[in-house]
Coordinates of C-alpha atoms and ligand atoms in Angstrom, one line a residue:
M1 CA -2.0 15.5 -24.4
D2 CA -1.3 13.6 -27.6
G3 CA -0.1 10.0 -27.7
G4 CA 3.6 10.8 -28.0
A5 CA 3.6 13.3 -25.2
I6 CA 5.5 12.8 -22.0
Y7 CA 3.6 13.4 -18.7
D8 CA 5.4 15.0 -15.8
I9 CA 3.9 12.5 -13.4
L10 CA 2.3 9.1 -13.7
I11 CA 0.6 7.9 -10.5
I12 CA -0.2 4.2 -9.8
G13 CA -3.2 3.9 -7.6
G14 CA -6.6 5.7 -7.3
G15 CA -6.9 5.5 -3.5
I16 CA -6.9 8.6 -1.3
N17 CA -3.1 9.0 -1.6
G18 CA -2.9 8.7 -5.4
C19 CA -5.9 11.0 -5.9
G20 CA -4.7 13.5 -3.4
V21 CA -1.3 13.7 -5.1
A22 CA -2.9 14.0 -8.5
R23 CA -5.1 16.9 -7.3
D24 CA -2.2 18.8 -5.7
A25 CA 0.1 18.2 -8.7
A26 CA -2.4 19.2 -11.3
G27 CA -3.2 22.3 -9.4
R28 CA 0.5 23.3 -9.5
G29 CA 0.6 22.9 -13.3
Y30 CA 2.2 19.5 -13.7
S31 CA 0.7 17.2 -16.3
V32 CA -0.6 14.1 -14.5
F33 CA -1.8 10.6 -15.6
L34 CA -3.3 8.5 -12.9
A35 CA -4.0 4.8 -13.4
E36 CA -6.4 2.9 -11.1
M37 CA -6.7 -0.9 -11.8
K38 CA -10.3 -1.2 -10.5
D39 CA -12.6 1.6 -9.3
L40 CA -11.5 4.8 -7.5
A41 CA -11.4 4.0 -3.7
S42 CA -11.9 0.3 -4.3
G43 CA -8.8 -0.5 -2.2
T44 CA -8.3 0.4 1.4
S45 CA -9.7 3.9 1.0
S46 CA -13.3 2.9 1.2
W47 CA -12.9 0.4 4.0
S48 CA -11.8 2.7 6.8
T49 CA -13.5 3.7 10.1
K50 CA -14.2 7.0 8.3
L51 CA -12.7 9.2 11.0
I52 CA -10.7 12.4 10.4
H53 CA -9.0 12.0 13.7
G54 CA -5.8 12.6 15.6
G55 CA -5.9 9.1 16.9
L56 CA -6.1 9.3 20.7
R57 CA -4.7 5.8 20.9
Y58 CA -1.5 6.7 19.0
L59 CA -0.5 9.0 21.9
E60 CA 0.2 5.8 23.9
H61 CA 2.7 4.9 21.2
Y62 CA 4.3 8.4 21.5
E63 CA 3.3 9.3 17.9
F64 CA 3.2 13.0 18.7
R65 CA 4.2 14.2 15.2
L66 CA 1.5 12.1 13.5
V67 CA -1.2 13.0 16.1
R68 CA -0.4 16.7 15.9
E69 CA -0.4 16.8 12.1
A70 CA -3.6 14.8 12.0
L71 CA -5.4 16.9 14.6
M72 CA -4.5 20.1 12.6
E73 CA -6.0 18.5 9.5
R74 CA -9.4 18.1 11.0
E75 CA -10.6 21.7 10.6
V76 CA -8.7 22.1 7.3
L77 CA -10.5 19.2 5.7
W78 CA -13.8 20.1 7.3
R79 CA -13.6 23.5 5.6
M80 CA -12.6 22.0 2.3
A81 CA -15.5 19.6 2.1
P82 CA -18.3 20.4 4.6
S83 CA -20.7 18.2 2.7
I84 CA -18.8 14.9 3.3
I85 CA -16.9 15.9 6.4
W86 CA -18.5 17.0 9.7
P87 CA -17.7 17.2 13.4
M88 CA -18.6 14.3 15.6
R89 CA -18.5 14.0 19.4
F90 CA -17.2 10.8 20.9
V91 CA -18.2 9.5 24.3
L92 CA -15.4 7.5 26.0
P93 CA -16.7 5.7 29.1
H94 CA -14.3 5.3 32.0
H95 CA -14.1 1.6 32.6
E96 CA -12.9 0.5 36.1
G97 CA -9.9 -1.7 35.7
L98 CA -8.8 -0.4 32.3
R99 CA -7.0 2.9 31.7
P100 CA -7.2 5.2 34.8
A101 CA -9.3 8.4 34.5
W102 CA -6.2 10.6 35.0
L103 CA -4.5 9.0 31.9
L104 CA -7.6 9.5 29.8
R105 CA -7.8 13.1 31.0
L106 CA -4.2 13.7 30.2
G107 CA -4.5 12.3 26.7
L108 CA -7.6 14.4 26.0
F109 CA -5.9 17.5 27.4
L110 CA -3.1 17.0 24.8
Y111 CA -5.7 16.2 22.2
D112 CA -7.4 19.5 22.8
H113 CA -4.3 21.6 22.9
I114 CA -1.7 20.3 20.4
G115 CA -3.8 20.4 17.3
G116 CA -4.7 24.0 16.5
R117 CA -8.4 23.4 17.4
K118 CA -10.5 26.6 16.7
L119 CA -14.0 25.5 15.8
L120 CA -14.4 22.0 17.3
P121 CA -15.7 22.0 20.9
A122 CA -13.3 21.0 23.7
T123 CA -13.5 17.9 25.9
R124 CA -16.0 17.7 28.7
T125 CA -16.8 15.2 31.5
L126 CA -20.2 13.5 31.5
D127 CA -22.2 12.0 34.3
M128 CA -23.4 8.9 32.6
R129 CA -26.2 8.4 35.1
S130 CA -27.9 11.6 33.9
D131 CA -26.5 12.2 30.4
P132 CA -28.5 10.6 27.5
A133 CA -25.3 9.0 26.3
G134 CA -25.5 6.7 29.3
K135 CA -29.0 5.4 28.3
P136 CA -28.1 2.6 25.8
L137 CA -25.1 1.4 28.0
K138 CA -25.0 -1.0 30.9
P139 CA -25.4 0.9 34.2
L140 CA -21.8 0.1 35.1
F141 CA -20.4 3.3 33.6
S142 CA -20.9 6.4 35.8
R143 CA -18.4 8.7 34.2
A144 CA -17.3 9.4 30.6
F145 CA -15.3 11.9 28.6
E146 CA -16.7 13.5 25.5
Y147 CA -14.3 14.9 22.9
S148 CA -14.3 16.0 19.2
D149 CA -13.1 14.5 15.9
C150 CA -14.6 14.5 12.5
W151 CA -16.4 12.0 10.3
V152 CA -15.6 11.6 6.6
N153 CA -17.3 9.8 3.7
D154 CA -14.0 8.2 2.7
A155 CA -14.9 6.9 -0.7
R156 CA -16.3 10.2 -1.8
L157 CA -13.3 12.1 -0.5
V158 CA -11.2 10.0 -3.0
V159 CA -13.6 10.6 -5.9
L160 CA -13.8 14.4 -5.2
N161 CA -10.0 14.6 -5.2
A162 CA -10.0 12.8 -8.5
R163 CA -12.7 15.0 -9.9
D164 CA -10.9 18.2 -8.9
A165 CA -7.6 16.8 -10.3
A166 CA -9.4 16.1 -13.6
D167 CA -11.0 19.6 -13.6
R168 CA -7.4 20.9 -13.3
G169 CA -6.2 18.9 -16.3
A170 CA -5.2 15.5 -14.9
V171 CA -6.1 12.3 -16.8
I172 CA -7.8 9.8 -14.5
R173 CA -8.1 6.3 -15.9
T174 CA -10.0 3.7 -13.9
R175 CA -10.1 0.0 -14.7
T176 CA -6.5 0.6 -15.9
R177 CA -3.8 -1.5 -14.5
V178 CA -0.1 -0.6 -14.7
T179 CA 1.5 -3.9 -15.7
S180 CA 5.1 -2.9 -16.3
A181 CA 7.3 0.2 -16.0
R182 CA 10.8 0.6 -17.5
R183 CA 13.3 3.3 -17.2
D184 CA 14.6 4.7 -20.5
G185 CA 17.1 7.2 -19.1
A186 CA 15.2 10.2 -17.8
V187 CA 11.8 8.9 -18.9
W188 CA 9.6 6.0 -17.7
T189 CA 7.9 3.9 -20.3
V190 CA 4.8 2.4 -18.7
T191 CA 2.5 -0.2 -20.0
V192 CA -1.1 0.0 -18.8
E193 CA -3.9 -2.5 -19.5
D194 CA -7.6 -1.8 -19.8
S195 CA -9.1 -4.4 -17.5
R196 CA -12.3 -4.8 -19.5
S197 CA -10.9 -4.9 -23.1
R198 CA -7.4 -6.2 -22.2
R199 CA -6.1 -3.5 -24.6
T200 CA -2.7 -2.3 -23.6
E201 CA -1.2 1.1 -24.2
T202 CA 2.2 2.8 -23.5
V203 CA 2.3 6.0 -21.5
R204 CA 5.5 7.9 -20.9
A205 CA 6.3 10.1 -17.9
K206 CA 9.2 11.8 -16.2
L207 CA 8.4 10.6 -12.7
L208 CA 6.5 7.7 -11.3
V209 CA 4.5 7.7 -8.0
N210 CA 3.8 4.3 -6.5
A211 CA 0.6 4.9 -4.4
A212 CA -0.7 1.4 -4.7
G213 CA -1.6 1.1 -1.0
P214 CA -1.4 -2.6 0.1
W215 CA -0.1 -3.5 -3.4
V216 CA 2.8 -1.1 -3.1
D217 CA 5.4 -3.9 -2.6
E218 CA 3.8 -6.0 -5.4
V219 CA 4.2 -3.0 -7.8
L220 CA 7.8 -2.7 -6.7
G221 CA 8.3 -6.4 -7.3
A222 CA 6.2 -7.6 -10.2
T223 CA 5.8 -4.4 -12.0
L224 CA 9.2 -2.8 -11.5
G225 CA 11.2 -6.0 -11.2
K226 CA 12.8 -5.5 -7.8
N227 CA 13.8 -8.4 -5.7
D228 CA 13.1 -9.0 -2.0
V229 CA 10.8 -6.1 -1.4
H230 CA 9.3 -5.8 2.1
N231 CA 8.3 -2.3 3.1
V232 CA 4.8 -2.7 4.3
R233 CA 3.0 -4.8 6.9
L234 CA -0.5 -5.7 5.8
V235 CA -2.9 -5.5 8.7
Q236 CA -6.5 -6.4 8.3
G237 CA -9.3 -4.4 9.9
S238 CA -13.0 -5.3 9.8
H239 CA -16.2 -3.6 10.6
I240 CA -19.8 -4.8 11.2
V241 CA -22.9 -2.7 10.5
V242 CA -25.9 -3.4 12.7
K243 CA -29.4 -2.0 13.0
R244 CA -29.2 1.3 14.9
K245 CA -28.2 0.6 18.5
F246 CA -28.9 4.1 19.8
D247 CA -30.5 7.4 18.9
D248 CA -27.9 9.8 20.2
P249 CA -25.9 11.6 17.4
R250 CA -22.7 11.0 19.3
A251 CA -20.3 8.1 18.7
Y252 CA -18.8 5.8 21.4
F253 CA -15.2 5.0 21.9
F254 CA -15.0 1.7 23.8
Q255 CA -11.8 0.4 25.5
N256 CA -11.3 -3.4 25.3
R257 CA -9.7 -5.7 27.8
D258 CA -6.9 -6.5 25.3
G259 CA -5.8 -2.9 25.3
R260 CA -7.4 -2.2 21.9
I261 CA -10.3 0.1 21.3
I262 CA -13.4 0.0 19.1
F263 CA -15.8 2.6 17.9
A264 CA -19.6 2.4 17.7
I265 CA -20.7 5.2 15.3
P266 CA -24.1 6.4 14.0
Y267 CA -24.1 5.3 10.3
E268 CA -26.3 6.0 7.3
E269 CA -29.3 7.2 9.4
D270 CA -30.6 3.8 10.5
Y271 CA -27.5 1.9 11.4
T272 CA -24.5 1.6 13.7
L273 CA -21.0 1.0 12.5
I274 CA -18.8 -1.0 14.9
G275 CA -15.1 -1.6 14.4
T276 CA -12.3 -2.2 14.0
T277 CA -10.0 -5.1 14.4
D278 CA -6.2 -5.4 13.8
R279 CA -4.7 -8.7 12.6
D280 CA -1.7 -9.4 10.3
Y281 CA -2.8 -10.4 6.8
E282 CA -1.3 -12.5 4.2
G283 CA -2.5 -12.9 0.7
E284 CA -4.1 -10.9 -2.1
P285 CA -5.4 -7.6 -0.4
G286 CA -8.5 -7.6 -2.7
A287 CA -9.6 -10.9 -1.3
V288 CA -9.8 -9.8 2.3
A289 CA -13.0 -10.7 4.2
I290 CA -14.2 -10.6 7.8
T291 CA -13.5 -13.8 9.7
D292 CA -15.8 -15.5 12.3
V293 CA -13.2 -14.7 15.0
E294 CA -13.5 -11.0 14.1
I295 CA -17.3 -11.0 14.1
D296 CA -17.3 -12.6 17.6
Y297 CA -14.6 -10.2 18.8
L298 CA -16.6 -7.1 17.7
C299 CA -19.9 -8.4 19.0
E300 CA -18.4 -9.3 22.4
A301 CA -16.4 -6.1 22.7
A302 CA -19.5 -3.9 22.0
S303 CA -21.7 -6.1 24.2
E304 CA -19.4 -5.4 27.1
Y305 CA -20.8 -1.8 27.0
F306 CA -24.3 -1.9 25.4
A307 CA -27.2 -2.9 27.7
E308 CA -28.8 -4.8 24.8
P309 CA -26.1 -7.1 23.4
V310 CA -24.8 -7.0 19.8
R311 CA -25.7 -10.3 18.2
R312 CA -24.7 -11.9 14.9
S313 CA -28.3 -11.7 13.8
D314 CA -28.2 -7.9 14.1
I315 CA -25.5 -7.7 11.4
V316 CA -26.7 -6.3 8.1
W317 CA -23.4 -5.7 6.4
T318 CA -19.7 -6.2 7.1
Y319 CA -16.6 -4.9 5.4
S320 CA -12.8 -5.5 5.6
G321 CA -9.8 -3.6 4.4
V322 CA -6.0 -4.0 4.6
R323 CA -3.9 -1.3 6.1
P324 CA -0.6 -0.9 4.2
L325 CA 1.4 0.1 7.3
F326 CA 5.1 1.0 7.0
D327 CA 6.9 -1.9 8.5
D328 CA 8.7 -0.4 11.6
G329 CA 9.3 -3.9 13.1
A330 CA 6.6 -3.5 15.9
S331 CA 5.7 -6.8 17.4
K332 CA 1.9 -6.3 17.5
A333 CA -0.2 -5.3 14.5
Q334 CA -2.0 -2.6 16.6
E335 CA 1.4 -1.1 17.6
A336 CA 2.8 -0.6 14.0
T337 CA 3.1 3.0 13.1
R338 CA 0.2 4.8 11.3
D339 CA 2.6 7.4 10.0
Y340 CA 3.6 7.7 6.3
V341 CA 7.0 7.4 4.7
L342 CA 7.9 8.5 1.2
T343 CA 11.0 7.1 -0.4
A344 CA 12.6 8.5 -3.6
E345 CA 15.0 6.9 -6.0
G346 CA 16.5 8.0 -9.3
G347 CA 17.2 11.6 -10.3
G348 CA 20.4 12.9 -11.9
G349 CA 19.5 11.6 -15.3
Q350 CA 17.6 8.5 -14.1
A351 CA 13.8 8.8 -14.2
P352 CA 12.7 9.1 -10.5
L353 CA 10.3 6.9 -8.6
V354 CA 8.6 7.9 -5.3
N355 CA 6.9 5.3 -3.2
V356 CA 4.2 5.9 -0.6
F357 CA 4.2 3.6 2.5
G358 CA 1.6 3.8 5.2
G359 CA -0.4 6.9 6.0
K360 CA -4.0 7.7 7.0
I361 CA -7.0 9.2 5.2
T362 CA -6.7 12.1 7.7
T363 CA -3.2 13.0 6.6
Y364 CA -3.6 12.5 2.8
R365 CA -3.4 16.2 2.0
R366 CA -0.2 16.7 4.0
L367 CA 1.2 13.5 2.5
A368 CA 0.5 15.0 -1.0
E369 CA 2.3 18.2 0.0
A370 CA 5.3 16.3 1.2
M371 CA 5.2 14.3 -2.1
L372 CA 5.1 17.5 -4.1
E373 CA 8.1 18.8 -2.2
K374 CA 10.0 15.7 -3.2
I375 CA 8.7 15.9 -6.8
G376 CA 9.8 19.5 -7.0
G377 CA 13.3 18.5 -6.0
L378 CA 13.4 15.8 -8.6
I379 CA 11.9 17.2 -11.8
G380 CA 11.7 20.9 -11.0
R381 CA 9.5 23.0 -8.8
R382 CA 6.1 24.4 -10.0
G383 CA 3.6 26.3 -8.0
A384 CA 3.3 26.5 -4.2
P385 CA 1.2 24.5 -1.7
W386 CA -2.4 25.5 -2.4
T387 CA -4.8 22.8 -1.2
G388 CA -5.2 24.0 2.4
D389 CA -7.9 26.5 1.6
A390 CA -9.4 25.3 -1.7
S391 CA -12.8 23.6 -1.5
L392 CA -13.3 20.2 -3.1
P393 CA -16.1 20.1 -5.7
G394 CA -19.5 20.8 -4.1
G395 CA -17.8 21.9 -0.9
D396 CA -18.0 25.6 -1.5
F397 CA -20.3 26.5 1.5
P398 CA -19.5 27.5 5.1
V399 CA -18.7 24.7 7.6
N400 CA -22.0 25.3 9.5
G401 CA -24.0 25.8 6.3
F402 CA -25.3 22.3 5.7
D403 CA -28.9 22.9 6.8
R404 CA -29.0 26.2 4.8
E405 CA -27.9 24.2 1.7
V406 CA -30.6 21.7 2.3
G407 CA -33.1 24.5 2.7
K408 CA -32.0 26.1 -0.6
L409 CA -32.2 22.7 -2.4
S410 CA -35.7 22.0 -1.0
A411 CA -36.9 25.4 -2.1
A412 CA -35.6 24.9 -5.6
Y413 CA -36.8 21.3 -5.9
P414 CA -39.9 21.2 -3.6
F415 CA -40.8 17.6 -4.7
L416 CA -37.7 16.2 -2.9
D417 CA -38.6 14.8 0.5
T418 CA -36.3 16.1 3.3
G419 CA -34.4 12.8 3.7
H420 CA -33.7 12.7 0.0
A421 CA -32.6 16.4 -0.1
R422 CA -30.3 15.9 2.9
R423 CA -28.7 12.8 1.4
L424 CA -28.0 14.6 -1.9
V425 CA -26.4 17.6 -0.1
R426 CA -24.4 15.2 2.1
L427 CA -23.0 13.5 -1.0
Y428 CA -22.8 16.2 -3.6
G429 CA -23.0 19.6 -1.7
T430 CA -23.5 22.5 -4.1
K431 CA -23.4 20.2 -7.2
V432 CA -26.9 18.9 -6.7
P433 CA -28.5 21.4 -9.1
A434 CA -26.1 20.2 -11.8
M435 CA -27.5 16.7 -11.3
L436 CA -31.2 17.6 -11.1
G437 CA -31.3 20.3 -13.8
A438 CA -34.7 21.5 -14.6
A439 CA -36.6 18.6 -12.9
R440 CA -40.0 19.6 -11.6
S441 CA -41.1 16.2 -10.2
T442 CA -39.6 12.8 -9.5
A443 CA -41.0 11.7 -12.9
D444 CA -38.4 14.1 -14.4
L445 CA -35.6 12.2 -12.7
G446 CA -35.9 9.2 -15.0
Q447 CA -35.9 5.5 -14.1
H448 CA -36.4 4.7 -10.4
F449 CA -34.0 2.0 -9.1
G450 CA -35.2 1.6 -5.5
A451 CA -35.0 3.5 -2.2
D452 CA -34.4 7.2 -3.3
L453 CA -32.1 6.3 -6.2
W454 CA -33.1 7.7 -9.6
E455 CA -31.6 7.8 -13.1
A456 CA -30.6 11.5 -12.9
E457 CA -28.2 10.6 -10.0
V458 CA -26.8 7.5 -11.7
R459 CA -26.2 9.4 -14.9
Y460 CA -24.4 12.2 -13.0
L461 CA -22.2 9.5 -11.4
I462 CA -21.4 8.0 -14.8
E463 CA -20.7 11.4 -16.4
H464 CA -18.8 13.1 -13.7
E465 CA -17.5 10.5 -11.3
W466 CA -16.2 7.5 -13.3
A467 CA -19.0 5.1 -12.1
L468 CA -19.2 2.1 -14.4
S469 CA -21.0 -0.6 -12.4
A470 CA -23.8 -0.9 -9.9
E471 CA -21.2 -1.7 -7.3
D472 CA -19.5 1.6 -7.9
V473 CA -22.8 3.5 -7.4
L474 CA -24.2 1.4 -4.5
W475 CA -21.2 0.9 -2.4
R476 CA -18.7 3.7 -3.1
R477 CA -20.4 6.8 -4.6
T478 CA -23.4 6.2 -2.3
K479 CA -24.3 3.6 0.3
R480 CA -27.6 2.8 -1.3
G481 CA -26.5 -0.8 -1.4
L482 CA -27.8 -1.0 2.2
R483 CA -31.3 -0.2 0.9
L484 CA -31.7 -1.8 -2.5
T485 CA -32.8 -5.4 -2.9
A486 CA -30.7 -7.9 -4.9
V487 CA -33.2 -7.7 -7.7
E488 CA -33.1 -3.9 -7.8
A489 CA -29.3 -3.9 -7.7
A490 CA -29.2 -6.3 -10.7
A491 CA -31.6 -4.0 -12.6
L492 CA -29.3 -1.1 -11.9
D493 CA -26.3 -3.1 -13.1
D494 CA -28.1 -3.9 -16.4
F495 CA -28.9 -0.2 -16.9
M496 CA -25.3 0.8 -16.2
R497 CA -23.9 -1.8 -18.6
G498 CA -26.0 -0.1 -21.4
A499 CA -25.4 3.4 -20.2
T500 CA -21.6 3.1 -19.7
G501 CA -21.3 1.3 -23.1
R502 CA -22.5 4.5 -24.6
S503 CA -20.6 6.9 -22.5
E504 CA -17.4 4.8 -21.9
T505 CA -15.1 7.4 -23.3
A506 CA -16.5 10.2 -21.2
A507 CA -16.3 8.1 -18.1
A508 CA -12.8 6.8 -18.6
E509 CA -11.0 10.0 -19.6
Ligands
FAD1 P1 -5.6 2.4 -1.4 O1 -6.8 3.0 -1.0 O2 -5.6 0.9 -1.2 O3 -5.3 2.7 -2.9 C1 -4.3 2.0 -3.7 C2 -4.9 1.8 -5.0 O4 -3.9 1.3 -5.9 C3 -6.0 0.7 -5.0 O5 -7.3 1.3 -5.4 C4 -5.6 -0.3 -6.0 O6 -6.6 -0.9 -6.8 C5 -4.6 0.5 -6.9 N1 -3.5 -0.4 -7.5 C6 -2.8 -1.3 -7.0 N2 -1.9 -1.8 -7.9 C7 -2.2 -1.2 -9.0 C8 -1.6 -1.3 -10.4 N3 -0.7 -2.1 -10.7 N4 -2.1 -0.4 -11.3 C9 -3.1 0.4 -11.1 N5 -3.7 0.6 -9.8 C10 -3.2 -0.2 -8.8 N6 -7.5 6.3 8.2 C11 -8.0 7.4 8.7 O7 -7.5 8.5 8.6 N7 -9.1 7.3 9.5 C12 -9.7 6.1 9.8 O8 -10.7 6.1 10.5 C13 -9.1 5.0 9.3 N8 -9.6 3.8 9.6 C14 -9.1 2.6 9.0 C15 -9.7 1.4 9.3 C16 -9.3 0.3 8.6 C17 -9.9 -1.0 8.9 C18 -8.3 0.4 7.6 C19 -7.9 -0.8 6.8 C20 -7.7 1.6 7.4 C21 -8.1 2.7 8.0 N9 -7.5 4.0 7.8 C22 -8.0 5.1 8.4 C23 -6.3 4.1 7.0 C24 -6.6 4.5 5.5 O9 -7.8 3.9 5.1 C25 -5.5 4.1 4.6 O10 -4.3 4.6 5.1 C26 -5.7 4.7 3.2 O11 -7.0 4.5 2.7 C27 -4.6 4.2 2.3 O12 -4.9 4.8 1.0 P2 -4.0 4.5 -0.2 O13 -4.3 5.4 -1.3 O14 -2.5 4.5 0.2 O15 -4.3 3.0 -0.6

């Protein structure tokens, strides 16, 4: 579009909700401009527990609508992106003195039956004295329930939605902050600022989507000039990553004495991810960091179950995020609803604004459909829902076809070791050949940055996935940050500074 054009939709925020809406809208033929002030998924969307789940715990809060919708999404999303989403079995030990076995069984019965489960296996009961899942735990747990949910690479889900949106015509701008938005009758005049050059630019659009996650109220206040805005409750959640605590591919669902639950999940081959916490948060969402109290809480809660305690010294990485929960007035952070709410204003000659409050990664696609329904009513309908059976980039292979894809890749590029081939298919699915091209040996992959990270991958991320810094590559597009030394990461950063200087336009547009 040329500089004077008016976009149909301008989206503030490149988290899962903004990118999901951009993809759906672009696919229906709307012109879309998305502005993300930092990197894609740099907000809450890369700090989650990474589960595509119904949320067994939400049944206790009678959130049946949410749980049903979320459960139904598990197999839809798995089919859309089988590289970055896959089924996982969860082992829930029965703990004497906590929830009774009949209650767990009832919850899991509902879980199995209200969510349109077709491919995921059903719940079963385990004898923890003989099942391998009992081995890393204290011998106190004789019975457990094993049920299904899915795992997602959250940051990549965001980027793949952005990539698909761009492939369908959307303009995706990262490092671009929306600083003000003014209604001129039926059109928004929006000022965006490039966070590196500080250059500002005016963009016009018929409709504004505020998908700024934990910044949603700040955008309403500082950017849109509204007074007394309070729609979301900011709730911090933190995770610790420790050296692998168990070999079993299943994850654990541990109940705590305070009524909360935590997960212990196999992570990035050699690690275990343990989380999360729930505490009200005040302050700038980008500055959130794990507290000592949270570290102690997670270590103690996991040590209640594992035979070998989880110690501070086991921790190799931590991360924290802020949930932007719709403020439903719940007294405890853990009880606040995880459902999403969309509010629209304007229309009838006044340029409309639609805000996103709350939501989960699991329900982002449905949230986008609900958003498009609202948008259709406000600026005119285009297209029909289409995302339910359209693969994300690289996800065009059958749900159980991962090993076959790895086999195909290894046959085409025999110099890749199996671990490397598996990692690449997990991240990029069928797009790996586009990254590796005609390479015949690792020497053809260019500069080596450490672990199994080579220049060919980094260049692909710059050219196709808006990566601009070492952090974008090491902690969001991949998790190679867990493996590279500080010196290696600094060398990558130097390389990227040079490389993105040259390809800045390609990366930003
Ligand atoms: P964000 O990802 O925060 O995106 C908002 C974006 O807006 C940010 O990138 C920000 O930089 C940008 N922005 C803000 N202001 C501006 C501006 N003025 N101009 C331009 N850009 C701007 N959900 C699940 O389904 N499963 C889970 O297992 C799960 N676990 C979770 C665990 C934790 C600890 C937390 C915190 C959340 C978890 N969630 C989970 C919930 C899920 O992560 C969030 O609901 C979701 O990521 C919110 O996405 P979003 O797009 O609304 O917000």
